[in-house]
Amino acid sequence: MKLLMRSFVLLLFSFIAVFPAVFAAEPLSGKTVYVDAGHGGEDSGAVGNGLLEKDVNLEVAKLVDEKLKEDGADTVASRTDDTFLTLEDRVAKASRNASDLLISIHANSAVPEASGTETYFDSTYQAADSERLASNIQERLPDALGTRDRGVKESGFYVIKHSQMPSVLVELGFITNQTDADKLESPEYQEKAAGAIADAVVSYYE
Amino acid sequence: MAANNSEILGELDGEIGRKPAAAACFTAPVIKDKVRGVKNSAGEVVDMKKGVIFVLFAMLLLAGCGTTQHNEQNGDESRQGTGEETLVKEGTFVGLADQHTVAVNIDGKETTFQVPPEKRDKYKGIKDGTKVEVKYTKAEDGTLQLEDMKKKK
């Protein structure tokens, strides 16, 4: 009986010790995050400095997906290859999968001098939470990429306007700016960008 | 053939090939003072005038080819310089895909257009589902570049 009691106490102690660690290792457990790689297929998005936006978006989105999974999230990808999806399809897929968050990955385009990173939210649904997620991303992403911080902005882009869960659209950098484009093309910087976005999601749920 | 040549030669004014007894099968024609002709490798007399006409025709043909090629090059340069043809289509505005892209449903298919920086603010007020007319060009990289988008009445 004494042995049984000792075993029970030991088991209880082990459980108490390990339980928080399990949750600390998977801070996004139970959350479903929808990762949308902008453009795709016949829609290349912006083109510049030898890069197609759809390719950059897909590479970074895949890395974000991986990192969110490592943090315990269930993830849903709008696309995992070079496929065209309508804007309505993207929103519908997020809704169909009961996603808790939507993150749309894009790269910007303008005159060659324009550069930097910006994150958008829309106020139609979940305005406050969308803005908070956008701020969390914007606090980390320009630092990770070493790009100009263009701030958090509000705009009614289709996927964030029509999604009913908190949602943001990230413009990683300008594909038309040589310095930004070099980073967007670099696997090292793609990894850094994905890490910053995943950390922002973890921070959002803390 | 030789006979034909002879007949023709008989009508020529050349001096070249004036060798009436050169070939056994050749019945000496009544050759005028200036018969132009040369013997080919088979020993037949070839009509010099025909040859000249052929050469001139070939030169004209080659010159023509050169002109055509030149025009085609000019055409390419022209297309590169002024951009591709502007196309106009009607459709339904779907929305803004991002900072630089608008989506329009044309003939039941969602089509995306890249918007130049100076025109981006202009289209932010258009409501989803609005009937629009788009003017655009297809760039060499395959993207559709929006030149203008107007609401249809």
GROMACS .gro file of N, CA and C in nm, chain A residues 60-197:
model
  414
   60VAL      N    1   0.702   3.168  -4.870
   60VAL     CA    2   0.691   3.219  -4.732
   60VAL      C    3   0.569   3.157  -4.662
   61ALA      N    4   0.459   3.144  -4.734
   61ALA     CA    5   0.338   3.084  -4.674
   61ALA      C    6   0.364   2.940  -4.627
   62LYS      N    7   0.439   2.866  -4.707
   62LYS     CA    8   0.472   2.727  -4.668
   62LYS      C    9   0.553   2.726  -4.538
   63LEU      N   10   0.648   2.819  -4.529
   63LEU     CA   11   0.731   2.825  -4.408
   63LEU      C   12   0.650   2.869  -4.286
   64VAL      N   13   0.558   2.965  -4.307
   64VAL     CA   14   0.470   3.008  -4.197
   64VAL      C   15   0.387   2.889  -4.150
   65ASP      N   16   0.335   2.816  -4.246
   65ASP     CA   17   0.254   2.697  -4.216
   65ASP      C   18   0.333   2.598  -4.129
   66GLU      N   19   0.457   2.572  -4.169
   66GLU     CA   20   0.543   2.479  -4.094
   66GLU      C   21   0.565   2.526  -3.951
   67LYS      N   22   0.597   2.654  -3.939
   67LYS     CA   23   0.631   2.708  -3.805
   67LYS      C   24   0.508   2.711  -3.714
   68LEU      N   25   0.392   2.741  -3.772
   68LEU     CA   26   0.270   2.739  -3.691
   68LEU      C   27   0.238   2.597  -3.644
   69LYS      N   28   0.264   2.502  -3.729
   69LYS     CA   29   0.243   2.360  -3.690
   69LYS      C   30   0.337   2.323  -3.576
   70GLU      N   31   0.462   2.370  -3.587
   70GLU     CA   32   0.559   2.342  -3.479
   70GLU      C   33   0.512   2.402  -3.346
   71ASP      N   34   0.436   2.512  -3.357
   71ASP     CA   35   0.383   2.575  -3.235
   71ASP      C   36   0.249   2.513  -3.193
   72GLY      N   37   0.209   2.409  -3.262
   72GLY     CA   38   0.091   2.334  -3.220
   72GLY      C   39  -0.038   2.370  -3.291
   73ALA      N   40  -0.033   2.463  -3.384
   73ALA     CA   41  -0.156   2.503  -3.452
   73ALA      C   42  -0.198   2.401  -3.558
   74ASP      N   43  -0.328   2.396  -3.580
   74ASP     CA   44  -0.377   2.328  -3.701
   74ASP      C   45  -0.373   2.434  -3.811
   75THR      N   46  -0.321   2.399  -3.923
   75THR     CA   47  -0.312   2.499  -4.029
   75THR      C   48  -0.390   2.454  -4.154
   76VAL      N   49  -0.438   2.553  -4.225
   76VAL     CA   50  -0.504   2.528  -4.354
   76VAL      C   51  -0.439   2.623  -4.453
   77ALA      N   52  -0.397   2.569  -4.567
   77ALA     CA   53  -0.334   2.653  -4.670
   77ALA      C   54  -0.434   2.678  -4.783
   78SER      N   55  -0.438   2.801  -4.829
   78SER     CA   56  -0.527   2.829  -4.944
   78SER      C   57  -0.478   2.752  -5.066
   79ARG      N   58  -0.345   2.748  -5.083
   79ARG     CA   59  -0.286   2.671  -5.194
   79ARG      C   60  -0.148   2.623  -5.152
   80THR      N   61  -0.110   2.509  -5.205
   80THR     CA   62   0.023   2.455  -5.175
   80THR      C   63   0.107   2.441  -5.302
   81ASP      N   64   0.050   2.484  -5.413
   81ASP     CA   65   0.124   2.484  -5.540
   81ASP      C   66   0.080   2.603  -5.624
   82ASP      N   67   0.125   2.605  -5.746
   82ASP     CA   68   0.100   2.721  -5.834
   82ASP      C   69  -0.039   2.712  -5.896
   83THR      N   70  -0.140   2.737  -5.812
   83THR     CA   71  -0.279   2.724  -5.855
   83THR      C   72  -0.351   2.858  -5.844
   84PHE      N   73  -0.442   2.881  -5.937
   84PHE     CA   74  -0.523   3.003  -5.929
   84PHE      C   75  -0.646   2.977  -5.844
   85LEU      N   76  -0.673   3.066  -5.753
   85LEU     CA   77  -0.795   3.062  -5.671
   85LEU      C   78  -0.862   3.197  -5.681
   86THR      N   79  -0.994   3.200  -5.690
   86THR     CA   80  -1.061   3.330  -5.688
   86THR      C   81  -1.055   3.383  -5.545
   87LEU      N   82  -1.079   3.512  -5.532
   87LEU     CA   83  -1.078   3.571  -5.398
   87LEU      C   84  -1.187   3.510  -5.312
   88GLU      N   85  -1.301   3.484  -5.375
   88GLU     CA   86  -1.414   3.423  -5.302
   88GLU      C   87  -1.377   3.283  -5.254
   89ASP      N   88  -1.307   3.207  -5.338
   89ASP     CA   89  -1.263   3.071  -5.300
   89ASP      C   90  -1.175   3.075  -5.176
   90ARG      N   91  -1.087   3.174  -5.172
   90ARG     CA   92  -0.993   3.184  -5.059
   90ARG      C   93  -1.067   3.208  -4.928
   91VAL      N   94  -1.162   3.301  -4.934
   91VAL     CA   95  -1.239   3.333  -4.813
   91VAL      C   96  -1.325   3.213  -4.772
   92ALA      N   97  -1.388   3.151  -4.870
   92ALA     CA   98  -1.477   3.037  -4.842
   92ALA      C   99  -1.401   2.921  -4.778
   93LYS      N  100  -1.279   2.898  -4.825
   93LYS     CA  101  -1.200   2.787  -4.770
   93LYS      C  102  -1.164   2.812  -4.623
   94ALA      N  103  -1.133   2.936  -4.591
   94ALA     CA  104  -1.102   2.971  -4.451
   94ALA      C  105  -1.224   2.950  -4.363
   95SER      N  106  -1.338   2.990  -4.413
   95SER     CA  107  -1.462   2.977  -4.336
   95SER      C  108  -1.503   2.830  -4.320
   96ARG      N  109  -1.490   2.756  -4.430
   96ARG     CA  110  -1.527   2.613  -4.432
   96ARG      C  111  -1.447   2.534  -4.329
   97ASN      N  112  -1.323   2.577  -4.307
   97ASN     CA  113  -1.234   2.505  -4.213
   97ASN      C  114  -1.236   2.564  -4.073
   98ALA      N  115  -1.336   2.649  -4.047
   98ALA     CA  116  -1.355   2.708  -3.914
   98ALA      C  117  -1.223   2.767  -3.861
   99SER      N  118  -1.158   2.842  -3.946
   99SER     CA  119  -1.028   2.900  -3.908
   99SER      C  120  -1.046   3.008  -3.801
  100ASP      N  121  -0.951   3.012  -3.709
  100ASP     CA  122  -0.955   3.113  -3.603
  100ASP      C  123  -0.889   3.243  -3.649
  101LEU      N  124  -0.794   3.230  -3.737
  101LEU     CA  125  -0.722   3.347  -3.790
  101LEU      C  126  -0.698   3.328  -3.939
  102LEU      N  127  -0.689   3.439  -4.010
  102LEU     CA  128  -0.649   3.434  -4.151
  102LEU      C  129  -0.530   3.527  -4.172
  103ILE      N  130  -0.426   3.471  -4.233
  103ILE     CA  131  -0.307   3.553  -4.265
  103ILE      C  132  -0.281   3.540  -4.415
  104SER      N  133  -0.291   3.651  -4.486
  104SER     CA  134  -0.268   3.649  -4.630
  104SER      C  135  -0.129   3.707  -4.659
  105ILE      N  136  -0.049   3.631  -4.731
  105ILE     CA  137   0.090   3.671  -4.757
  105ILE      C  138   0.103   3.730  -4.898
  106HIS      N  139   0.157   3.849  -4.906
  106HIS     CA  140   0.174   3.918  -5.035
  106HIS      C  141   0.310   3.989  -5.040
  107ALA      N  142   0.345   4.034  -5.160
  107ALA     CA  143   0.460   4.123  -5.178
  107ALA      C  144   0.411   4.244  -5.256
  108ASN      N  145   0.472   4.357  -5.230
  108ASN     CA  146   0.423   4.483  -5.284
  108ASN      C  147   0.489   4.520  -5.417
  109SER      N  148   0.436   4.624  -5.478
  109SER     CA  149   0.487   4.671  -5.607
  109SER      C  150   0.462   4.820  -5.621
  110ALA      N  151   0.561   4.890  -5.669
  110ALA     CA  152   0.545   5.035  -5.694
  110ALA      C  153   0.665   5.081  -5.776
  111VAL      N  154   0.704   5.205  -5.760
  111VAL     CA  155   0.824   5.255  -5.827
  111VAL      C  156   0.947   5.191  -5.760
  112PRO      N  157   1.060   5.184  -5.830
  112PRO     CA  158   1.178   5.115  -5.773
  112PRO      C  159   1.226   5.172  -5.640
  113GLU      N  160   1.199   5.299  -5.615
  113GLU     CA  161   1.249   5.363  -5.491
  113GLU      C  162   1.169   5.320  -5.369
  114ALA      N  163   1.043   5.279  -5.391
  114ALA     CA  164   0.957   5.243  -5.277
  114ALA      C  165   1.003   5.111  -5.216
  115SER      N  166   1.008   5.108  -5.082
  115SER     CA  167   1.052   4.986  -5.015
  115SER      C  168   0.986   4.974  -4.878
  116GLY      N  169   0.992   4.857  -4.822
  116GLY     CA  170   0.946   4.838  -4.685
  116GLY      C  171   0.834   4.737  -4.669
  117THR      N  172   0.800   4.718  -4.540
  117THR     CA  173   0.702   4.616  -4.501
  117THR      C  174   0.581   4.683  -4.436
  118GLU      N  175   0.463   4.636  -4.473
  118GLU     CA  176   0.342   4.691  -4.411
  118GLU      C  177   0.239   4.580  -4.392
  119THR      N  178   0.153   4.597  -4.291
  119THR     CA  179   0.051   4.496  -4.263
  119THR      C  180  -0.086   4.562  -4.258
  120TYR      N  181  -0.182   4.502  -4.326
  120TYR     CA  182  -0.316   4.559  -4.338
  120TYR      C  183  -0.419   4.481  -4.258
  121PHE      N  184  -0.518   4.553  -4.209
  121PHE     CA  185  -0.636   4.489  -4.151
  121PHE      C  186  -0.758   4.563  -4.205
  122ASP      N  187  -0.876   4.505  -4.182
  122ASP     CA  188  -0.999   4.569  -4.224
  122ASP      C  189  -1.097   4.567  -4.106
  123SER      N  190  -1.184   4.665  -4.100
  123SER     CA  191  -1.272   4.680  -3.983
  123SER      C  192  -1.409   4.615  -3.999
  124THR      N  193  -1.436   4.553  -4.113
  124THR     CA  194  -1.570   4.499  -4.136
  124THR      C  195  -1.606   4.394  -4.031
  125TYR      N  196  -1.517   4.299  -4.007
  125TYR     CA  197  -1.537   4.199  -3.902
  125TYR      C  198  -1.415   4.200  -3.810
  126GLN      N  199  -1.436   4.175  -3.683
  126GLN     CA  200  -1.326   4.154  -3.587
  126GLN      C  201  -1.218   4.262  -3.598
  127ALA      N  202  -1.261   4.387  -3.602
  127ALA     CA  203  -1.166   4.498  -3.625
  127ALA      C  204  -1.054   4.503  -3.522
  128ALA      N  205  -1.091   4.498  -3.394
  128ALA     CA  206  -0.991   4.515  -3.288
  128ALA      C  207  -0.889   4.402  -3.289
  129ASP      N  208  -0.939   4.278  -3.300
  129ASP     CA  209  -0.847   4.164  -3.301
  129ASP      C  210  -0.761   4.161  -3.428
  130SER      N  211  -0.821   4.201  -3.539
  130SER     CA  212  -0.744   4.207  -3.664
  130SER      C  213  -0.632   4.309  -3.653
  131GLU      N  214  -0.664   4.424  -3.595
  131GLU     CA  215  -0.563   4.528  -3.580
  131GLU      C  216  -0.452   4.483  -3.483
  132ARG      N  217  -0.494   4.411  -3.379
  132ARG     CA  218  -0.395   4.364  -3.280
  132ARG      C  219  -0.300   4.264  -3.345
  133LEU      N  220  -0.356   4.174  -3.425
  133LEU     CA  221  -0.271   4.076  -3.494
  133LEU      C  222  -0.178   4.148  -3.593
  134ALA      N  223  -0.233   4.247  -3.664
  134ALA     CA  224  -0.151   4.324  -3.760
  134ALA      C  225  -0.036   4.394  -3.687
  135SER      N  226  -0.066   4.450  -3.571
  135SER     CA  227   0.037   4.519  -3.492
  135SER      C  228   0.145   4.422  -3.445
  136ASN      N  229   0.100   4.304  -3.400
  136ASN     CA  230   0.197   4.203  -3.355
  136ASN      C  231   0.293   4.163  -3.469
  137ILE      N  232   0.237   4.150  -3.587
  137ILE     CA  233   0.321   4.114  -3.702
  137ILE      C  234   0.415   4.229  -3.737
  138GLN      N  235   0.359   4.348  -3.740
  138GLN     CA  236   0.439   4.463  -3.783
  138GLN      C  237   0.548   4.498  -3.682
  139GLU      N  238   0.528   4.460  -3.555
  139GLU     CA  239   0.633   4.483  -3.454
  139GLU      C  240   0.754   4.395  -3.480
  140ARG      N  241   0.735   4.284  -3.548
  140ARG     CA  242   0.843   4.187  -3.564
  140ARG      C  243   0.900   4.178  -3.706
  141LEU      N  244   0.812   4.190  -3.805
  141LEU     CA  245   0.852   4.159  -3.943
  141LEU      C  246   0.957   4.253  -4.002
  142PRO      N  247   0.941   4.385  -3.991
  142PRO     CA  248   1.046   4.472  -4.048
  142PRO      C  249   1.183   4.449  -3.984
  143ASP      N  250   1.182   4.422  -3.852
  143ASP     CA  251   1.309   4.395  -3.782
  143ASP      C  252   1.372   4.266  -3.835
  144ALA      N  253   1.289   4.166  -3.853
  144ALA     CA  254   1.341   4.036  -3.900
  144ALA      C  255   1.399   4.046  -4.041
  145LEU      N  256   1.332   4.126  -4.124
  145LEU     CA  257   1.375   4.139  -4.264
  145LEU      C  258   1.477   4.251  -4.285
  146GLY      N  259   1.487   4.340  -4.187
  146GLY     CA  260   1.575   4.456  -4.205
  146GLY      C  261   1.520   4.550  -4.310
  147THR      N  262   1.387   4.560  -4.315
  147THR     CA  263   1.321   4.648  -4.413
  147THR      C  264   1.264   4.771  -4.343
  148ARG      N  265   1.227   4.867  -4.421
  148ARG     CA  266   1.166   4.990  -4.367
  148ARG      C  267   1.028   4.954  -4.308
  149ASP      N  268   0.999   5.009  -4.191
  149ASP     CA  269   0.870   4.983  -4.125
  149ASP      C  270   0.766   5.084  -4.177
  150ARG      N  271   0.675   5.036  -4.260
  150ARG     CA  272   0.573   5.124  -4.318
  150ARG      C  273   0.445   5.126  -4.234
  151GLY      N  274   0.445   5.047  -4.129
  151GLY     CA  275   0.334   5.055  -4.033
  151GLY      C  276   0.215   4.965  -4.061
  152VAL      N  277   0.118   4.974  -3.969
  152VAL     CA  278  -0.009   4.902  -3.983
  152VAL      C  279  -0.108   4.994  -4.053
  153LYS      N  280  -0.178   4.940  -4.151
  153LYS     CA  281  -0.271   5.022  -4.228
  153LYS      C  282  -0.405   4.951  -4.242
  154GLU      N  283  -0.506   5.031  -4.267
  154GLU     CA  284  -0.640   4.973  -4.285
  154GLU      C  285  -0.681   4.986  -4.431
  155SER      N  286  -0.727   4.878  -4.490
  155SER     CA  287  -0.775   4.883  -4.629
  155SER      C  288  -0.866   4.763  -4.654
  156GLY      N  289  -0.963   4.785  -4.740
  156GLY     CA  290  -1.063   4.681  -4.764
  156GLY      C  291  -1.026   4.582  -4.872
  157PHE      N  292  -0.911   4.520  -4.858
  157PHE     CA  293  -0.875   4.414  -4.954
  157PHE      C  294  -0.970   4.295  -4.935
  158TYR      N  295  -1.006   4.234  -5.044
  158TYR     CA  296  -1.116   4.137  -5.044
  158TYR      C  297  -1.105   4.030  -4.935
  159VAL      N  298  -0.990   3.965  -4.925
  159VAL     CA  299  -0.982   3.849  -4.834
  159VAL      C  300  -0.993   3.890  -4.687
  160ILE      N  301  -0.950   4.010  -4.653
  160ILE     CA  302  -0.961   4.051  -4.512
  160ILE      C  303  -1.094   4.125  -4.488
  161LYS      N  304  -1.154   4.174  -4.594
  161LYS     CA  305  -1.283   4.242  -4.580
  161LYS      C  306  -1.397   4.141  -4.564
  162HIS      N  307  -1.386   4.029  -4.631
  162HIS     CA  308  -1.496   3.932  -4.632
  162HIS      C  309  -1.476   3.816  -4.535
  163SER      N  310  -1.361   3.806  -4.472
  163SER     CA  311  -1.339   3.698  -4.375
  163SER      C  312  -1.397   3.739  -4.240
  164GLN      N  313  -1.468   3.647  -4.177
  164GLN     CA  314  -1.536   3.682  -4.051
  164GLN      C  315  -1.449   3.658  -3.928
  165MET      N  316  -1.335   3.594  -3.946
  165MET     CA  317  -1.242   3.575  -3.834
  165MET      C  318  -1.138   3.688  -3.838
  166PRO      N  319  -1.066   3.711  -3.730
  166PRO     CA  320  -0.959   3.812  -3.736
  166PRO      C  321  -0.863   3.781  -3.853
  167SER      N  322  -0.832   3.884  -3.928
  167SER     CA  323  -0.755   3.857  -4.050
  167SER      C  324  -0.663   3.974  -4.083
  168VAL      N  325  -0.551   3.942  -4.144
  168VAL     CA  326  -0.455   4.046  -4.186
  168VAL      C  327  -0.398   4.011  -4.323
  169LEU      N  328  -0.351   4.113  -4.392
  169LEU     CA  329  -0.280   4.093  -4.519
  169LEU      C  330  -0.142   4.156  -4.503
  170VAL      N  331  -0.041   4.073  -4.520
  170VAL     CA  332   0.098   4.118  -4.501
  170VAL      C  333   0.163   4.147  -4.637
  171GLU      N  334   0.217   4.267  -4.649
  171GLU     CA  335   0.300   4.300  -4.766
  171GLU      C  336   0.445   4.291  -4.719
  172LEU      N  337   0.511   4.182  -4.752
  172LEU     CA  338   0.645   4.152  -4.699
  172LEU      C  339   0.748   4.260  -4.735
  173GLY      N  340   0.745   4.300  -4.859
  173GLY     CA  341   0.841   4.399  -4.910
  173GLY      C  342   0.805   4.428  -5.054
  174PHE      N  343   0.882   4.516  -5.116
  174PHE     CA  344   0.853   4.555  -5.254
  174PHE      C  345   0.936   4.473  -5.352
  175ILE      N  346   0.866   4.401  -5.434
  175ILE     CA  347   0.933   4.316  -5.533
  175ILE      C  348   1.000   4.404  -5.640
  176THR      N  349   0.954   4.529  -5.649
  176THR     CA  350   1.008   4.622  -5.748
  176THR      C  351   1.129   4.699  -5.696
  177ASN      N  352   1.163   4.678  -5.570
  177ASN     CA  353   1.283   4.742  -5.512
  177ASN      C  354   1.394   4.638  -5.503
  178GLN      N  355   1.510   4.670  -5.556
  178GLN     CA  356   1.618   4.572  -5.566
  178GLN      C  357   1.657   4.513  -5.430
  179THR      N  358   1.671   4.599  -5.330
  179THR     CA  359   1.714   4.552  -5.197
  179THR      C  360   1.608   4.461  -5.134
  180ASP      N  361   1.483   4.506  -5.141
  180ASP     CA  362   1.374   4.423  -5.087
  180ASP      C  363   1.364   4.291  -5.164
  181ALA      N  364   1.375   4.302  -5.295
  181ALA     CA  365   1.360   4.182  -5.380
  181ALA      C  366   1.468   4.077  -5.348
  182ASP      N  367   1.589   4.126  -5.323
  182ASP     CA  368   1.698   4.033  -5.287
  182ASP      C  369   1.662   3.954  -5.161
  183LYS      N  370   1.599   4.022  -5.067
  183LYS     CA  371   1.558   3.954  -4.943
  183LYS      C  372   1.439   3.861  -4.967
  184LEU      N  373   1.346   3.906  -5.048
  184LEU     CA  374   1.229   3.822  -5.076
  184LEU      C  375   1.268   3.692  -5.146
  185GLU      N  376   1.375   3.701  -5.223
  185GLU     CA  377   1.422   3.583  -5.298
  185GLU      C  378   1.505   3.489  -5.209
  186SER      N  379   1.563   3.544  -5.102
  186SER     CA  380   1.657   3.468  -5.019
  186SER      C  381   1.586   3.370  -4.925
  187PRO      N  382   1.621   3.240  -4.932
  187PRO     CA  383   1.560   3.143  -4.840
  187PRO      C  384   1.584   3.181  -4.694
  188GLU      N  385   1.699   3.241  -4.666
  188GLU     CA  386   1.731   3.282  -4.529
  188GLU      C  387   1.631   3.388  -4.479
  189TYR      N  388   1.605   3.488  -4.564
  189TYR     CA  389   1.512   3.593  -4.524
  189TYR      C  390   1.367   3.544  -4.526
  190GLN      N  391   1.337   3.451  -4.616
  190GLN     CA  392   1.202   3.393  -4.617
  190GLN      C  393   1.177   3.323  -4.483
  191GLU      N  394   1.279   3.253  -4.435
  191GLU     CA  395   1.272   3.184  -4.306
  191GLU      C  396   1.251   3.285  -4.193
  192LYS      N  397   1.325   3.395  -4.200
  192LYS     CA  398   1.314   3.499  -4.096
  192LYS      C  399   1.173   3.560  -4.096
  193ALA      N  400   1.122   3.586  -4.215
  193ALA     CA  401   0.987   3.644  -4.227
  193ALA      C  402   0.884   3.549  -4.168
  194ALA      N  403   0.894   3.422  -4.203
  194ALA     CA  404   0.798   3.323  -4.153
  194ALA      C  405   0.806   3.311  -4.001
  195GLY      N  406   0.928   3.315  -3.948
  195GLY     CA  407   0.947   3.307  -3.803
  195GLY      C  408   0.881   3.425  -3.733
  196ALA      N  409   0.898   3.544  -3.790
  196ALA     CA  410   0.840   3.664  -3.730
  196ALA      C  411   0.687   3.657  -3.730
  197ILE      N  412   0.630   3.608  -3.839
  197ILE     CA  413   0.483   3.600  -3.848
  197ILE      C  414   0.430   3.495  -3.748
   0.00000   0.00000   0.00000
